[in-house]
């Protein structure tokens, strides 16, 4: 059974840092591209970042570029999101999501974790 | 970057058919995927590609696309289908960026 379990969320002051983790199990983690998606309270979904299966290709949403860093450790079956210079508008539930292995034009997220809440407030 | 537009809210009578739409330029090049999200839960993939359902998704859910518009159709809506629905596709720039629609709140009457 595919499982994605996020951790590392919590309360942080504006300007602070936080590192999120996503532990993967039930599949060959090193073969899959991964993403972070977030959802502010009462708002819609927002794609945050993508990382290729090897970690060599990375993309970010403009809203987090230069402040967030995605990474992975395939030996530990883990995905990470280092968040620096946090702002109130970064307050959200952060989900890790696996890219499906269909055709490129399909581009879907087939499995999601349960999410971890990040609150940026003084 | 691309944008996807959804109606904020749609309602359907129990057992009737409802269509939820998603518009955006990226849909001329890429398929939409659709996600169901119930309160307090993570999103769940319900439709991807031309019209594919993951294992466990009822066959009353179907997808279609024409031009810059993708649609999610629920044929014979059930009470448990009441949820938020989001479309998503690759960004029209052709790289791995993704874009979500604003979501549609489906109410089953």
Short mmCIF file of C-alpha atoms in Angstrom, two decimals:
data_model
loop_
_atom_site.label_atom_id
_atom_site.label_comp_id
_atom_site.label_asym_id
_atom_site.label_seq_id
_atom_site.Cartn_x
_atom_site.Cartn_y
_atom_site.Cartn_z
CA UNK A 1 0.00 0.00 0.00
CA UNK A 2 1.35 3.40 -0.99
CA UNK A 3 1.77 5.70 2.00
CA UNK A 4 3.01 9.27 2.23
CA UNK A 5 3.36 10.71 5.72
CA UNK A 6 4.27 14.36 6.22
CA UNK A 7 5.82 15.77 9.37
CA UNK A 8 7.60 18.88 10.58
CA UNK A 9 4.78 21.41 10.58
CA UNK A 10 4.14 23.80 13.42
CA UNK A 11 4.02 27.40 14.54
CA UNK A 12 6.85 29.66 13.37
CA UNK A 13 7.39 33.41 13.51
CA UNK A 14 7.51 35.53 10.35
CA UNK A 15 10.99 35.39 8.89
CA UNK A 16 11.65 32.02 10.47
CA UNK A 17 12.44 28.64 8.96
CA UNK A 18 10.93 25.18 8.99
CA UNK A 19 11.79 21.88 7.35
CA UNK A 20 9.04 19.54 6.27
CA UNK A 21 9.55 15.83 5.64
CA UNK A 22 7.52 13.27 3.74
CA UNK A 23 8.18 9.60 4.44
CA UNK A 24 7.23 7.32 1.55
CA UNK A 25 6.50 3.61 1.67
CA UNK A 26 4.79 0.92 -0.36
CA UNK A 27 6.47 1.79 -3.66
CA UNK A 28 9.90 2.29 -5.22
CA UNK A 29 10.40 5.89 -4.15
CA UNK A 30 13.47 6.44 -6.31
CA UNK A 31 11.43 5.80 -9.47
CA UNK A 32 8.88 8.55 -8.93
CA UNK A 33 8.77 12.29 -9.33
CA UNK A 34 7.38 14.12 -6.31
CA UNK A 35 5.70 17.40 -5.48
CA UNK A 36 4.63 19.64 -2.64
CA UNK A 37 1.16 21.18 -2.76
CA UNK A 38 -0.28 23.53 -0.15
CA UNK A 39 -3.70 24.77 0.91
CA UNK A 40 -4.22 27.91 2.94
CA UNK A 41 -7.08 27.78 5.46
CA UNK A 42 -10.40 27.91 3.62
CA UNK A 43 -8.67 28.32 0.26
CA UNK A 44 -7.89 26.20 -2.78
CA UNK A 45 -4.93 24.03 -3.68
CA UNK A 46 -1.66 25.61 -4.78
CA UNK A 47 1.19 23.68 -6.36
CA UNK A 48 4.47 24.58 -4.63
CA UNK A 49 7.38 22.55 -6.00
CA UNK A 50 8.47 19.58 -8.12
CA UNK A 51 11.50 17.31 -8.00
CA UNK A 52 12.48 14.63 -10.49
CA UNK A 53 13.12 11.04 -9.44
CA UNK A 54 16.89 11.57 -9.28
CA UNK A 55 16.63 15.04 -7.78
CA UNK A 56 18.40 16.63 -10.71
CA UNK A 57 15.43 18.67 -11.96
CA UNK A 58 13.55 21.04 -9.68
CA UNK A 59 10.85 23.64 -10.18
CA UNK A 60 9.11 26.11 -7.87
CA UNK A 61 6.03 28.26 -7.93
CA UNK A 62 6.87 31.94 -8.22
CA UNK A 63 5.35 32.53 -4.76
CA UNK A 64 8.09 30.49 -3.05
CA UNK A 65 11.03 30.74 -5.44
CA UNK A 66 14.21 31.83 -3.65
CA UNK A 67 12.78 30.99 -0.21
CA UNK A 68 11.89 27.29 -0.37
CA UNK A 69 14.14 24.36 -1.32
CA UNK A 70 12.86 20.92 -2.28
CA UNK A 71 15.11 17.89 -1.93
CA UNK A 72 14.95 14.14 -1.57
CA UNK A 73 16.94 11.26 -0.13
CA UNK A 74 16.17 8.14 -2.13
CA UNK A 75 18.15 5.98 0.27
CA UNK A 76 15.80 7.10 3.07
CA UNK A 77 12.63 7.14 0.94
CA UNK A 78 12.08 10.72 1.98
CA UNK A 79 11.09 14.04 0.45
CA UNK A 80 11.86 17.39 2.08
CA UNK A 81 10.86 21.03 1.87
CA UNK A 82 13.13 23.58 3.51
CA UNK A 83 11.17 26.77 4.04
CA UNK A 84 13.03 29.99 4.85
CA UNK A 85 11.96 33.62 5.23
CA UNK A 86 8.45 32.47 6.05
CA UNK A 87 5.56 34.89 5.67
CA UNK A 88 2.04 34.92 7.04
CA UNK A 89 0.76 34.01 3.58
CA UNK A 90 2.73 30.74 3.73
CA UNK A 91 0.32 29.53 6.43
CA UNK A 92 -1.22 26.37 4.98
CA UNK A 93 -1.51 22.62 5.10
CA UNK A 94 1.37 21.22 3.09
CA UNK A 95 0.85 17.97 1.20
CA UNK A 96 3.39 15.80 -0.53
CA UNK A 97 2.01 14.24 -3.69
CA UNK A 98 3.38 11.58 -6.01
CA UNK A 99 3.43 12.10 -9.77
CA UNK A 100 1.55 9.40 -11.63
CA UNK A 101 3.55 7.38 -14.13
CA UNK A 102 1.29 8.01 -17.11
CA UNK A 103 2.11 9.94 -20.26
CA UNK A 104 3.68 13.38 -19.85
CA UNK A 105 0.58 15.12 -21.21
CA UNK A 106 -1.50 13.55 -18.43
CA UNK A 107 0.42 15.02 -15.52
CA UNK A 108 -1.47 13.91 -12.43
CA UNK A 109 -0.91 13.36 -8.72
CA UNK A 110 -1.95 9.81 -7.90
CA UNK A 111 -1.20 9.65 -4.18
CA UNK A 112 -1.28 12.33 -1.48
CA UNK A 113 -0.21 12.43 2.11
CA UNK A 114 -2.54 13.64 4.87
CA UNK A 115 -0.72 16.95 5.15
CA UNK A 116 1.08 18.91 7.84
CA UNK A 117 -0.03 22.34 9.04
CA UNK A 118 2.39 25.25 8.96
CA UNK A 119 1.31 28.39 10.80
CA UNK A 120 3.35 31.56 10.39
CA UNK A 121 2.42 34.04 13.08
CA UNK A 122 3.95 36.20 15.77
CA UNK B 1 2.07 31.22 -16.05
CA UNK B 2 -1.19 29.45 -16.85
CA UNK B 3 -4.52 29.82 -15.11
CA UNK B 4 -7.43 27.40 -14.79
CA UNK B 5 -10.93 28.74 -14.14
CA UNK B 6 -13.72 26.84 -12.37
CA UNK B 7 -17.18 27.87 -11.26
CA UNK B 8 -17.05 28.41 -7.48
CA UNK B 9 -20.20 26.42 -6.73
CA UNK B 10 -22.51 23.95 -8.42
CA UNK B 11 -25.51 22.06 -7.11
CA UNK B 12 -27.24 18.89 -8.25
CA UNK B 13 -30.30 16.98 -7.16
CA UNK B 14 -29.67 13.53 -5.75
CA UNK B 15 -29.44 10.99 -8.57
CA UNK B 16 -29.13 13.58 -11.31
CA UNK B 17 -26.18 14.36 -13.57
CA UNK B 18 -23.82 17.28 -13.01
CA UNK B 19 -20.95 18.65 -15.05
CA UNK B 20 -18.10 20.63 -13.50
CA UNK B 21 -15.96 22.57 -15.95
CA UNK B 22 -12.40 23.88 -16.02
CA UNK B 23 -11.12 26.38 -18.59
CA UNK B 24 -7.59 27.37 -19.45
CA UNK B 25 -5.11 27.67 -22.29
CA UNK B 26 -2.93 24.86 -20.92
CA UNK B 27 -5.81 22.44 -21.58
CA UNK B 28 -5.22 22.81 -25.32
CA UNK B 29 -1.93 20.95 -24.81
CA UNK B 30 -2.33 18.93 -21.62
CA UNK B 31 -5.04 16.85 -20.03
CA UNK B 32 -6.75 17.95 -16.85
CA UNK B 33 -6.73 15.78 -13.77
CA UNK B 34 -9.52 16.05 -11.23
CA UNK B 35 -9.40 15.79 -7.44
CA UNK B 36 -12.15 15.38 -4.89
CA UNK B 37 -11.60 16.87 -1.45
CA UNK B 38 -13.93 16.45 1.50
CA UNK B 39 -13.63 18.62 4.63
CA UNK B 40 -10.57 17.83 6.68
CA UNK B 41 -9.27 15.29 4.20
CA UNK B 42 -6.52 15.16 1.61
CA UNK B 43 -7.45 15.43 -2.06
CA UNK B 44 -8.18 12.22 -3.93
CA UNK B 45 -7.55 11.70 -7.64
CA UNK B 46 -10.81 10.84 -9.43
CA UNK B 47 -10.05 11.35 -13.14
CA UNK B 48 -6.85 11.69 -15.17
CA UNK B 49 -5.80 11.65 -18.79
CA UNK B 50 -8.37 11.28 -21.55
CA UNK B 51 -10.90 9.65 -19.19
CA UNK B 52 -9.19 7.34 -16.70
CA UNK B 53 -10.40 6.46 -13.25
CA UNK B 54 -8.04 5.18 -10.53
CA UNK B 55 -8.93 1.94 -8.87
CA UNK B 56 -11.78 2.40 -6.42
CA UNK B 57 -13.34 5.44 -8.08
CA UNK B 58 -16.96 4.74 -9.05
CA UNK B 59 -17.78 4.67 -12.75
CA UNK B 60 -20.31 7.47 -12.31
CA UNK B 61 -17.28 9.77 -12.54
CA UNK B 62 -16.10 10.55 -16.07
CA UNK B 63 -13.98 13.14 -17.82
CA UNK B 64 -13.92 14.83 -21.19
CA UNK B 65 -12.16 17.67 -22.94
CA UNK B 66 -12.72 20.02 -25.87
CA UNK B 67 -10.48 22.87 -26.85
CA UNK B 68 -9.56 24.84 -23.74
CA UNK B 69 -12.25 23.26 -21.55
CA UNK B 70 -12.13 20.08 -19.48
CA UNK B 71 -15.19 18.64 -17.79
CA UNK B 72 -15.84 16.28 -14.92
CA UNK B 73 -19.25 14.61 -15.11
CA UNK B 74 -20.96 12.78 -12.28
CA UNK B 75 -23.82 10.65 -13.61
CA UNK B 76 -26.28 9.87 -10.85
CA UNK B 77 -24.78 12.01 -8.10
CA UNK B 78 -24.80 10.54 -4.62
CA UNK B 79 -24.82 12.27 -1.26
CA UNK B 80 -21.23 11.20 -0.68
CA UNK B 81 -20.15 13.10 -3.80
CA UNK B 82 -20.70 16.40 -2.03
CA UNK B 83 -17.20 17.85 -1.88
CA UNK B 84 -14.81 20.37 -3.40
CA UNK B 85 -13.47 19.45 -6.82
CA UNK B 86 -10.23 20.79 -8.27
CA UNK B 87 -8.83 20.53 -11.76
CA UNK B 88 -5.10 20.57 -12.44
CA UNK B 89 -2.84 20.47 -15.46
CA UNK B 90 0.72 21.14 -16.47
CA UNK B 91 1.57 24.75 -17.10
CA UNK B 92 1.41 25.73 -20.76
CA UNK B 93 5.12 26.60 -20.64
CA UNK B 94 5.89 22.92 -21.18
CA UNK B 95 7.95 22.24 -18.07
CA UNK B 96 7.00 20.55 -14.82
CA UNK B 97 5.14 23.51 -13.33
CA UNK B 98 1.54 22.75 -12.44
CA UNK B 99 -1.57 24.84 -12.04
CA UNK B 100 -4.79 24.23 -10.11
CA UNK B 101 -8.21 25.65 -10.73
CA UNK B 102 -9.83 27.58 -7.91
CA UNK B 103 -12.10 24.67 -7.04
CA UNK B 104 -15.84 23.99 -7.31
CA UNK B 105 -17.97 23.32 -4.27
CA UNK B 106 -20.51 20.64 -5.24
CA UNK B 107 -23.71 20.49 -3.22
CA UNK B 108 -25.97 17.46 -3.59
CA UNK B 109 -29.56 18.46 -2.82
#
